[in-house]
Coordinates of C-alpha atoms in Angstrom, one line a residue:
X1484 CA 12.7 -34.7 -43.8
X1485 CA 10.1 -34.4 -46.8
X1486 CA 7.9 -38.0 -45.6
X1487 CA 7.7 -38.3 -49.7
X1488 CA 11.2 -38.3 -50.2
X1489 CA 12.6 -41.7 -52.2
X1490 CA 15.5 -43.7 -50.9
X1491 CA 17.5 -42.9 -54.1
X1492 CA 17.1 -39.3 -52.9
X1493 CA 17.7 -40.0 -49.3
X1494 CA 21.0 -41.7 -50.0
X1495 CA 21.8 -39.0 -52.5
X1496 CA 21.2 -35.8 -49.9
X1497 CA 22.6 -37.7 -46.9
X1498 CA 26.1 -37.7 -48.3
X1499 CA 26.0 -33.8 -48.4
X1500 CA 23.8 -33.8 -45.3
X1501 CA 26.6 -35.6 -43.3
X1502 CA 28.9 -32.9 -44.0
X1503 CA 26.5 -30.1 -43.5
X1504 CA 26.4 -32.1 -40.0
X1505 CA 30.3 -32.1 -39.7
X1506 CA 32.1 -28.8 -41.0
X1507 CA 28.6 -26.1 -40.9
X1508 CA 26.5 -27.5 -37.8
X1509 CA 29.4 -26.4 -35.2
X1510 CA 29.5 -23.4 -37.2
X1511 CA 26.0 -21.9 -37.3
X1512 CA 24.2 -21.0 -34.3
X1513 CA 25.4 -17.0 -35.1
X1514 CA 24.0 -17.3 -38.4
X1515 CA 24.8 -18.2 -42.5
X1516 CA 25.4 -16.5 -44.8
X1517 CA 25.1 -18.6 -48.3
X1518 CA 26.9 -17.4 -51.2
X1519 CA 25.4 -18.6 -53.8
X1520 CA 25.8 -18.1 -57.7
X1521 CA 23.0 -20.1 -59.6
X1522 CA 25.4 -22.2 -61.2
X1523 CA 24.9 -26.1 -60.1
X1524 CA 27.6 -26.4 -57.2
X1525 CA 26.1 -23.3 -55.1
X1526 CA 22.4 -24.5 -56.2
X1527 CA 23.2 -28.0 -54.4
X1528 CA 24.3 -26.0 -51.2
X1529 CA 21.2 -23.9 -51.4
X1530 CA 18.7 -26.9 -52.1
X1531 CA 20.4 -29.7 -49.2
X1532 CA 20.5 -26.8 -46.8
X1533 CA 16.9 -26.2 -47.6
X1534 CA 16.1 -30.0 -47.0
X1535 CA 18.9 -30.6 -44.0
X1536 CA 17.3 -31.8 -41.2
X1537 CA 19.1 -29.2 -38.6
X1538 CA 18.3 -26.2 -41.0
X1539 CA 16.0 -25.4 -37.8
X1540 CA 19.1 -24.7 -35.9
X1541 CA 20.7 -22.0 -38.0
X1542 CA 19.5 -18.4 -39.6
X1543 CA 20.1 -18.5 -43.3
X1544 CA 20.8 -15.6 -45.3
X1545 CA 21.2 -16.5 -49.7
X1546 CA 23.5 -13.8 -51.0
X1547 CA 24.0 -13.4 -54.3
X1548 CA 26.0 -11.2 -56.4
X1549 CA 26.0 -10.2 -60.6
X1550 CA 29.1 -9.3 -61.9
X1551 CA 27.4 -7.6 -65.0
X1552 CA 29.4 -9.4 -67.2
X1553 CA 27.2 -11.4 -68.9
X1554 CA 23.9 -9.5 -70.3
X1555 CA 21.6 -13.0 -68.8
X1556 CA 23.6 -12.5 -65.1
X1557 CA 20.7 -10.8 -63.9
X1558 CA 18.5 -12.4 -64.6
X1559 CA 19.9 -15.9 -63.7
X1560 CA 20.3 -14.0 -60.3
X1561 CA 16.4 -12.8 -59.9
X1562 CA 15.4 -16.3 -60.7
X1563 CA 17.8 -17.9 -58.0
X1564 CA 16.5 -15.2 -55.8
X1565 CA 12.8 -16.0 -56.4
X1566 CA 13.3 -19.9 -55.6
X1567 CA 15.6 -18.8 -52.4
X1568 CA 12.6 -17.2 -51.0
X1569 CA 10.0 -20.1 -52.1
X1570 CA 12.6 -22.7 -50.0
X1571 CA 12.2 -20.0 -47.4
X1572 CA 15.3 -18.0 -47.2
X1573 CA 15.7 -14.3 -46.3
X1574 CA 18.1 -13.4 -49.6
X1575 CA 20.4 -10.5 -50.3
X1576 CA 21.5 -8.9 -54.0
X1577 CA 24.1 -6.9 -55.2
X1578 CA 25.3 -6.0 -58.8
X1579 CA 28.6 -4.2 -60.3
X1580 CA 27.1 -2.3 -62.9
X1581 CA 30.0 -1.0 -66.1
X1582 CA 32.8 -2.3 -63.8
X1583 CA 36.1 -1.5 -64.1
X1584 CA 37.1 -4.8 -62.5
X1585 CA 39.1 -7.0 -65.6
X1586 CA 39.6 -10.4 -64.0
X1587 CA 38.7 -13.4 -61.8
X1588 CA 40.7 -11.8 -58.9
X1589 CA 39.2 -9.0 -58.6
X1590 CA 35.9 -9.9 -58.8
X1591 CA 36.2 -12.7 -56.1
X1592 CA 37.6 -9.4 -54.0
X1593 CA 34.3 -7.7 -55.1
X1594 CA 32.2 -10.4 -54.0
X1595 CA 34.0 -11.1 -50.7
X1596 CA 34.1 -7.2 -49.9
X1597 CA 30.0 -7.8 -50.2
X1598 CA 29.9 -10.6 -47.9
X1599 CA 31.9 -8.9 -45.4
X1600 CA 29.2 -5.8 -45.6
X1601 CA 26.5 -7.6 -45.7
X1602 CA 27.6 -10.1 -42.4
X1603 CA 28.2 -6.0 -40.5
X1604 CA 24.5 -5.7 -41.9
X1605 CA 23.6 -8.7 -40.5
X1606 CA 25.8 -10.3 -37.6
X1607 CA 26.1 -13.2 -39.0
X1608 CA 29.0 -14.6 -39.0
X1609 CA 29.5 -17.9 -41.1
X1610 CA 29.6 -17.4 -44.7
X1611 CA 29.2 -21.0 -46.3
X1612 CA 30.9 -21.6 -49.4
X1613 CA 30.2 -24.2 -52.3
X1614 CA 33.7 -25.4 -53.4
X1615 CA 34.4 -29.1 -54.0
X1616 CA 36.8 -31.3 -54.5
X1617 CA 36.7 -30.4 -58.5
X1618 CA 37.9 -27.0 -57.3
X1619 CA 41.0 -28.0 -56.3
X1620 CA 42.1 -30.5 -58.5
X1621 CA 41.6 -27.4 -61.4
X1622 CA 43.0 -25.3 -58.5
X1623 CA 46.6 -27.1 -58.4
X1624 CA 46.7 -27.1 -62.4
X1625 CA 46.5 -23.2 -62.4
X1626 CA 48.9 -23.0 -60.8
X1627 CA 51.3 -25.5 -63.1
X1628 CA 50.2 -23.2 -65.7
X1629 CA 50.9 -19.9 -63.4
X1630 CA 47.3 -19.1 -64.0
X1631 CA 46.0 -18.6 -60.7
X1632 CA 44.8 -20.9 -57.7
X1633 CA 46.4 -21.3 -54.5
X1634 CA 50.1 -20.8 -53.4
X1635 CA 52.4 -23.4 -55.0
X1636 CA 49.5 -24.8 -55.8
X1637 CA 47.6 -24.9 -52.2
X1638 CA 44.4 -26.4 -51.4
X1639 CA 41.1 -24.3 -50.3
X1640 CA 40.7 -25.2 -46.3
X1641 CA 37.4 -26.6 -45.2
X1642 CA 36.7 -24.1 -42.6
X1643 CA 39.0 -20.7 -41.6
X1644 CA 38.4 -18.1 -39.4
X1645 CA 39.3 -14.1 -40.5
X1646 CA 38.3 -10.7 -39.1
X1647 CA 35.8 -12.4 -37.1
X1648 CA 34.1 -14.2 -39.5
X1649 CA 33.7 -18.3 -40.2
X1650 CA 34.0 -19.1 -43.4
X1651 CA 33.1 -22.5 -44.5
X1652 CA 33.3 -25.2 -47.4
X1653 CA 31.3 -27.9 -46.0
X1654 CA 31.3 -30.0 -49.7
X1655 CA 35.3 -29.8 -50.3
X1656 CA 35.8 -33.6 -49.9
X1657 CA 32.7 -34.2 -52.4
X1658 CA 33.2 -34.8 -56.3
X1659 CA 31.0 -32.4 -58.8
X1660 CA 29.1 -35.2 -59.5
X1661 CA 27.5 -35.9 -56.1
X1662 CA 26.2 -32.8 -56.5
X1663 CA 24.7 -33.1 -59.5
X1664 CA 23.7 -36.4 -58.5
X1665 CA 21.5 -34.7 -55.9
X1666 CA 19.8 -32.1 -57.9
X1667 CA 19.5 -34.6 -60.5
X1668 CA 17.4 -37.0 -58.2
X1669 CA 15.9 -33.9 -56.9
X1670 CA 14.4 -32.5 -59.7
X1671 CA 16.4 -29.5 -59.7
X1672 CA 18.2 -29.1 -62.7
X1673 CA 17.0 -25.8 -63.9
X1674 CA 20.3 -24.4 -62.4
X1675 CA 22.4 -21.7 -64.6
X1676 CA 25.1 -22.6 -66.7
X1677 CA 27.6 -19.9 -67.2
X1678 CA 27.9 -19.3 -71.2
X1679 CA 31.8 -18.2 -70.5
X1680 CA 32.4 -21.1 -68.6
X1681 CA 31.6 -23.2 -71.9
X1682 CA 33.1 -21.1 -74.4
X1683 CA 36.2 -21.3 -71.9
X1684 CA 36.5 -18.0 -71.3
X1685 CA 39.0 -17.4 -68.3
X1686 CA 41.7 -19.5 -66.7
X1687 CA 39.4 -21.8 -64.9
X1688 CA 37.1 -22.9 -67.4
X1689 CA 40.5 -23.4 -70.2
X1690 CA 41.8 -25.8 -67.2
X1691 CA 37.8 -27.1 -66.7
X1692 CA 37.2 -27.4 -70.2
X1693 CA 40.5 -28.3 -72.2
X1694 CA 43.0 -29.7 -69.7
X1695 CA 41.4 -31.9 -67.3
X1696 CA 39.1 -33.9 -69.6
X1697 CA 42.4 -34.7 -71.9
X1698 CA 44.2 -36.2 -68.6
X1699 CA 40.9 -38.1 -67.2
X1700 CA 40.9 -40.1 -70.9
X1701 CA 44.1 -41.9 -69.0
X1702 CA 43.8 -41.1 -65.6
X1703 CA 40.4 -41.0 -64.8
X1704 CA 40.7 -40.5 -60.8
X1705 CA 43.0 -37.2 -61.8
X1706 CA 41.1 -34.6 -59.8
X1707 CA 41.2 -36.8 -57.1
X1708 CA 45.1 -37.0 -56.9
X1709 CA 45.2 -33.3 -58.1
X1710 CA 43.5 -32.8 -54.8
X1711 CA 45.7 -34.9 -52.8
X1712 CA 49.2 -32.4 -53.9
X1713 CA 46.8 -29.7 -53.3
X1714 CA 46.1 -30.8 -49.7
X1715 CA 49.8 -31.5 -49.0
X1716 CA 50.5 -28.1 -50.8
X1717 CA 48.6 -26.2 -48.1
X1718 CA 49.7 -28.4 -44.9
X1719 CA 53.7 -27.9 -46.1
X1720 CA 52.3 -23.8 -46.5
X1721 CA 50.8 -23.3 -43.2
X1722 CA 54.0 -25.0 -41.3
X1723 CA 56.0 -23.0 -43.0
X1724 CA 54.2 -19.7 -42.1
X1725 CA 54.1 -20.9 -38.4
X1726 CA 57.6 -21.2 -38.3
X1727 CA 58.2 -17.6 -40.4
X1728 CA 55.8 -15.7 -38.2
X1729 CA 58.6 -16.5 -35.4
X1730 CA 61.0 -14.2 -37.6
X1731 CA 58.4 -11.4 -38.3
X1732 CA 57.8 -8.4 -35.4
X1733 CA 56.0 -5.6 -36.9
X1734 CA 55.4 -1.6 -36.3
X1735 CA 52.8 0.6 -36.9
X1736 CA 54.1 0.8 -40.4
X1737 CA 56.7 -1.3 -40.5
X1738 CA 57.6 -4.9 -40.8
X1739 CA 61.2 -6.6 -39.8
X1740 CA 61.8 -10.5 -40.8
X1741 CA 65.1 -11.5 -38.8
X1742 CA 67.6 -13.5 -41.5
X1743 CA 67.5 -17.2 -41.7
X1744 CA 69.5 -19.2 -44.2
X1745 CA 66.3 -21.1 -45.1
X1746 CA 65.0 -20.0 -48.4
X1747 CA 61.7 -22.0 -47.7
X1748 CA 61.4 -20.2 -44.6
X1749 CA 62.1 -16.8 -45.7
X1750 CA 60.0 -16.5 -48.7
X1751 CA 57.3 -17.6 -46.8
X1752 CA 58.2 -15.2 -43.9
X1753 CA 58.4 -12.1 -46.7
X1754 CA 54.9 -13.2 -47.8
X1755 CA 53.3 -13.2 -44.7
X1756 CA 54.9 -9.1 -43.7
X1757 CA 53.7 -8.4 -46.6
X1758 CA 49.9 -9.5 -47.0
X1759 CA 50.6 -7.9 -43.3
X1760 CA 51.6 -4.0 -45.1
X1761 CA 49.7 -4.9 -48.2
X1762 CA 46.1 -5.4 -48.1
X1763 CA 44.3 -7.8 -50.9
X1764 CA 47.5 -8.2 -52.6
X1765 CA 48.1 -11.4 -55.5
X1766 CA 52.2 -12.0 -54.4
X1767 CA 52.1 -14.7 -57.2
X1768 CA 52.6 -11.9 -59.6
X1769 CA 55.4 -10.6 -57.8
X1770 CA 57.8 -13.7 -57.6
X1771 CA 60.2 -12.5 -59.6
X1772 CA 60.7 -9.7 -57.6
X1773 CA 60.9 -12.0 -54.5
X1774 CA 63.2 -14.0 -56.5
X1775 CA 65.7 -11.3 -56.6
X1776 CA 65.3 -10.9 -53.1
X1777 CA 66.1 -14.6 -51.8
X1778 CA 68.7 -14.6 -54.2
X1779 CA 70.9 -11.6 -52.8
X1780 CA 70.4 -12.8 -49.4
X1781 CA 74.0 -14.4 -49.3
X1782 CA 75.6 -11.0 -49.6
X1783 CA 73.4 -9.1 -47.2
X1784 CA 73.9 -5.6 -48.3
X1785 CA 72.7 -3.1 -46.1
X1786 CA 70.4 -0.8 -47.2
X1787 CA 70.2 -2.4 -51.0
X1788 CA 66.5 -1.6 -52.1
X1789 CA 63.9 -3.9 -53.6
X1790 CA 60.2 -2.2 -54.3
X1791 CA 56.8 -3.5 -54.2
X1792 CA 53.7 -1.5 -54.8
X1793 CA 53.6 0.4 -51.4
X1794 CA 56.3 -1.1 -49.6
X1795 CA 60.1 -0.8 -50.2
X1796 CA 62.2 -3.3 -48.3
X1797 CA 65.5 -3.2 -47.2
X1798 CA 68.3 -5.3 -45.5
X1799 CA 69.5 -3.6 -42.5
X1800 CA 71.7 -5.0 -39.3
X1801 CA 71.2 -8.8 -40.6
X1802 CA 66.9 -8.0 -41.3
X1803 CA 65.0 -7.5 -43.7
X1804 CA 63.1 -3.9 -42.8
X1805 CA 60.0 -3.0 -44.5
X1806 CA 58.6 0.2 -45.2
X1807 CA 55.1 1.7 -46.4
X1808 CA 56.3 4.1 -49.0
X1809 CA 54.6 7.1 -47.1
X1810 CA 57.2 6.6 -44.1
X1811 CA 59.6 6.2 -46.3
X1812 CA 58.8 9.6 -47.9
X1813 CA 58.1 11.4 -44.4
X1814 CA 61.5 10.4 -43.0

């Protein structure tokens, strides 16, 4: 630790040092990949890292990533860059130049298609995150509105493991202003404000922007119980999906959910076949189709039809049998 460093600024970095101690330390040793925008959330994950007091017991990589969107992106993303490499981080770039790619889903699909080339590039394997509690809370109201965020509404998780990879948000219990609290005491508030987050361009900046600051005039600890469904939303999910991947065997191609009388259980169970058959797939947009699904399951018609984009499903002796649409056609 910096032997000039203030008590105000001690007190401020050790809240996000603690859990830089508690959900990244355990996490590191293979090497960290931070993926970092500009913006003020991912600054304060690049600036306490750079600070942390165990930063000598991890390899840090700052990846950053222009969606071309906005004609300053690039420039935001040089500067970022440039005080990466002063703090003394190795740094990585990439930019989608006239992209074909419409909205916030698929560019978060962009950018983690990135980090999972440039962590083969690399071998590292924790890719650190910068999502907060603030997330969430606008998280859960997405999807009130049926604008996005997580499943019924589901929380982000701290730290998950996928395709060999550690991905973790060490600051998802922290409030947006601790971390502008610390780049604030800091002295780093040349950060990059995003001009279409202000204008509340997109879902999450109408919810950011319009929604929430109308319900913290009366309930001013809103994100915080936001957070709290959101949490609950994601434990009720994942029990769920443990007790559906009991009903799901799969093929080389195929999927087959045994029948339970458990609506609950079932969606969930046709979800998790499906992300299965269907790689990268949003089934939020798909409910009513799902819908009509859980819905005929009383009559249990064989070989009644029901298609999604690649995979036609069928019931068949009492299961649900789903097929990529190129077995279908060979057989």
């Amino acid at each position: 630790m910096p032997f000039y460093i203030t008590t105000a600024q001690r007190r401020a970095a050790q809240k996000l040092w603690s859990l830089l101690d508690k959900n990244l330390l355990p996490h590191a040793q293979n090497g960290c990949i931070l993926a970092v925008s500009g913006g003020p959330d991912s600054r304060a994950l690049m600036e306490s890292v750079a600070i942390w007091p165990n930063r000598h017991k991890a390899s840090f990589i700052v990846a950053s990533f222009d969606h071309g969107i906005r004609k300053e992106s690039k420039e935001e993303t040089f500067f970022l860059l440039a005080r990466a490499k002063m703090l003394g981080f190795r740094t990585a770039f990439s930019s989608l130049e006239n992209s074909n790619y419409k909205n916030e889903h698929d560019l978060r699909t962009w950018r983690y298609e990135k980090l999972y080339e440039l962590a083969s590039q690399t071998s590292y394997s924790t890719i650190v995150l910068a999502h907060h509690l603030d997330d969430n809370a606008e998280g859960f109201l997405m999807s009130v509105y049926g604008s996005g965020g997580g499943y019924f509404g589901a929380s982000m998780k701290n730290y998950y493991q996928k395709d060999g990879l550690f991905f973790v948000r060490p600051f998802l219990n922290l409030n947006k202003k601790d971390l502008l609290l610390f780049l604030t005491l800091h002295k780093q508030t040349d950060f990059c404000i995003d001009s279409n987050d202000e204008l509340s361009i997109g879902e999450r900046a109408k919810i950011r922007n319009d929604i929430l600051p109308i319900l913290k005039k009366t309930l001013p600890n809103i994100s915080q119980r936001l957070n709290e469904f959101a949490i609950n939303q994601e434990q009720q999910n994942a029990t769920l999906e443990k007790m559906a991947r009991k009903l799901v065997f799969f093929t080389e191609k195929e999927a087959f959910i045994e029948i339970s009388n458990d609506i609950a259980l079932m969606r969930s169970a046709l979800i998790y076949a499906l992300s299965k058959l269907i790689k990268n797939k949003d089934f939020r947009s798909s409910k009513n189709t799902l819908n009509k699904i859980l819905d005929a399951l009383p009559n249990k018609i064989n070989n009644k039809k029901y298609i999604f984009s690649g995979v036609t499903i069928k019931f068949v002796d009492n299961k649900f049998r789903l097929i990529k649409d190129k077995q279908l056609l060979d057989s």
